[in-house]
């Protein structure tokens, strides 16, 4: 699934981004996210969204908050949290 960003941005590597592709997460993704995040809810969200869209967390930190909220909501829906 492709999501068009309301506010395109440039990644930390200098790549312009106007849309992102979402991929379905697997159990191994969720396990890795939880291990890396050390139970920090904000880190779980950031790492989860990063894995779901195939970007680095550093890239997401440059994303507009409105676009991040949209992606974060989708991630939380997958986990059944939202």
PDB file of C-alpha atoms in Angstrom:
ATOM      1  CA  UNK A   1       0.000   0.000   0.000  1.00  0.00           C
ATOM      2  CA  UNK A   2       1.336   3.408  -0.988  1.00  0.00           C
ATOM      3  CA  UNK A   3       0.759   6.488   1.188  1.00  0.00           C
ATOM      4  CA  UNK A   4       1.234   9.928  -0.353  1.00  0.00           C
ATOM      5  CA  UNK A   5       2.766  12.345   2.121  1.00  0.00           C
ATOM      6  CA  UNK A   6       1.006  15.659   2.684  1.00  0.00           C
ATOM      7  CA  UNK A   7       4.386  17.279   3.260  1.00  0.00           C
ATOM      8  CA  UNK A   8       7.170  15.692   1.193  1.00  0.00           C
ATOM      9  CA  UNK A   9      10.607  15.872   2.781  1.00  0.00           C
ATOM     10  CA  UNK A  10      14.231  14.911   2.260  1.00  0.00           C
ATOM     11  CA  UNK A  11      15.657  11.950   4.184  1.00  0.00           C
ATOM     12  CA  UNK A  12      18.853  12.114   6.225  1.00  0.00           C
ATOM     13  CA  UNK A  13      20.628  10.585   3.192  1.00  0.00           C
ATOM     14  CA  UNK A  14      19.375  13.395   0.934  1.00  0.00           C
ATOM     15  CA  UNK A  15      16.657  11.383  -0.842  1.00  0.00           C
ATOM     16  CA  UNK A  16      13.462  13.351  -1.581  1.00  0.00           C
ATOM     17  CA  UNK A  17      10.342  11.499  -0.462  1.00  0.00           C
ATOM     18  CA  UNK A  18       6.783  12.260  -1.572  1.00  0.00           C
ATOM     19  CA  UNK A  19       5.272   8.876  -0.686  1.00  0.00           C
ATOM     20  CA  UNK A  20       6.065   5.737   1.279  1.00  0.00           C
ATOM     21  CA  UNK A  21       5.145   2.098   0.782  1.00  0.00           C
ATOM     22  CA  UNK A  22       3.666   0.251   3.728  1.00  0.00           C
ATOM     23  CA  UNK A  23       4.505  -3.379   4.274  1.00  0.00           C
ATOM     24  CA  UNK A  24       2.803  -5.831   6.560  1.00  0.00           C
ATOM     25  CA  UNK A  25       4.813  -6.549   9.669  1.00  0.00           C
ATOM     26  CA  UNK A  26       5.629 -10.045  10.860  1.00  0.00           C
ATOM     27  CA  UNK A  27       6.009 -11.418  14.355  1.00  0.00           C
ATOM     28  CA  UNK A  28       9.802 -11.229  13.981  1.00  0.00           C
ATOM     29  CA  UNK A  29       9.456  -7.481  13.296  1.00  0.00           C
ATOM     30  CA  UNK A  30       7.422  -6.957  16.463  1.00  0.00           C
ATOM     31  CA  UNK A  31       9.948  -8.956  18.507  1.00  0.00           C
ATOM     32  CA  UNK A  32      12.868  -6.947  17.123  1.00  0.00           C
ATOM     33  CA  UNK A  33      11.070  -3.657  17.746  1.00  0.00           C
ATOM     34  CA  UNK A  34      10.362  -4.579  21.374  1.00  0.00           C
ATOM     35  CA  UNK A  35      13.963  -5.671  21.961  1.00  0.00           C
ATOM     36  CA  UNK A  36      15.401  -2.477  20.476  1.00  0.00           C
ATOM     37  CA  UNK A  37      12.948  -0.153  22.209  1.00  0.00           C
ATOM     38  CA  UNK A  38      13.494  -1.456  25.757  1.00  0.00           C
ATOM     39  CA  UNK A  39       9.763  -1.024  26.509  1.00  0.00           C
ATOM     40  CA  UNK A  40       9.840   2.721  25.701  1.00  0.00           C
ATOM     41  CA  UNK A  41       6.446   3.419  24.046  1.00  0.00           C
ATOM     42  CA  UNK A  42       7.759   6.319  21.930  1.00  0.00           C
ATOM     43  CA  UNK A  43      10.629   4.165  20.651  1.00  0.00           C
ATOM     44  CA  UNK A  44       8.271   1.270  19.921  1.00  0.00           C
ATOM     45  CA  UNK A  45       6.177   3.594  17.750  1.00  0.00           C
ATOM     46  CA  UNK A  46       9.185   5.140  15.983  1.00  0.00           C
ATOM     47  CA  UNK A  47      10.906   1.814  15.299  1.00  0.00           C
ATOM     48  CA  UNK A  48       7.632   0.190  14.269  1.00  0.00           C
ATOM     49  CA  UNK A  49       6.754   2.897  11.779  1.00  0.00           C
ATOM     50  CA  UNK A  50      10.322   2.853  10.452  1.00  0.00           C
ATOM     51  CA  UNK A  51      10.153  -0.907   9.795  1.00  0.00           C
ATOM     52  CA  UNK A  52       6.678  -0.643   8.307  1.00  0.00           C
ATOM     53  CA  UNK A  53       7.777   1.955   5.725  1.00  0.00           C
ATOM     54  CA  UNK A  54      11.372   0.798   5.229  1.00  0.00           C
ATOM     55  CA  UNK A  55      13.052   3.957   6.498  1.00  0.00           C
ATOM     56  CA  UNK A  56      15.549   4.648   9.249  1.00  0.00           C
ATOM     57  CA  UNK A  57      14.289   6.239  12.473  1.00  0.00           C
ATOM     58  CA  UNK A  58      16.562   9.196  11.670  1.00  0.00           C
ATOM     59  CA  UNK A  59      14.621   9.697   8.438  1.00  0.00           C
ATOM     60  CA  UNK A  60      11.307   9.735  10.269  1.00  0.00           C
ATOM     61  CA  UNK A  61      12.594  12.448  12.582  1.00  0.00           C
ATOM     62  CA  UNK A  62      12.675  14.761   9.533  1.00  0.00           C
ATOM     63  CA  UNK A  63       9.077  13.879   8.555  1.00  0.00           C
ATOM     64  CA  UNK A  64       6.264  16.341   9.179  1.00  0.00           C
ATOM     65  CA  UNK A  65       4.303  15.500  12.323  1.00  0.00           C
ATOM     66  CA  UNK A  66       0.996  15.234  10.425  1.00  0.00           C
ATOM     67  CA  UNK A  67       2.395  12.573   8.094  1.00  0.00           C
ATOM     68  CA  UNK A  68       4.033  10.747  11.000  1.00  0.00           C
ATOM     69  CA  UNK A  69       0.721  10.724  12.899  1.00  0.00           C
ATOM     70  CA  UNK A  70      -1.002   9.112   9.911  1.00  0.00           C
ATOM     71  CA  UNK A  71       1.629   6.371   9.723  1.00  0.00           C
ATOM     72  CA  UNK A  72       1.761   5.919  13.494  1.00  0.00           C
ATOM     73  CA  UNK A  73      -2.013   5.422  13.606  1.00  0.00           C
ATOM     74  CA  UNK A  74      -1.739   2.676  10.981  1.00  0.00           C
ATOM     75  CA  UNK A  75       1.047   1.006  12.948  1.00  0.00           C
ATOM     76  CA  UNK A  76      -0.964   1.101  16.179  1.00  0.00           C
ATOM     77  CA  UNK A  77      -4.007  -0.272  14.332  1.00  0.00           C
ATOM     78  CA  UNK A  78      -1.912  -3.263  13.245  1.00  0.00           C
ATOM     79  CA  UNK A  79      -0.991  -3.896  16.876  1.00  0.00           C
ATOM     80  CA  UNK A  80      -4.586  -3.444  17.985  1.00  0.00           C
ATOM     81  CA  UNK A  81      -3.649  -0.512  20.220  1.00  0.00           C
ATOM     82  CA  UNK A  82      -5.378   2.400  18.513  1.00  0.00           C
TER      83      UNK A  82
END
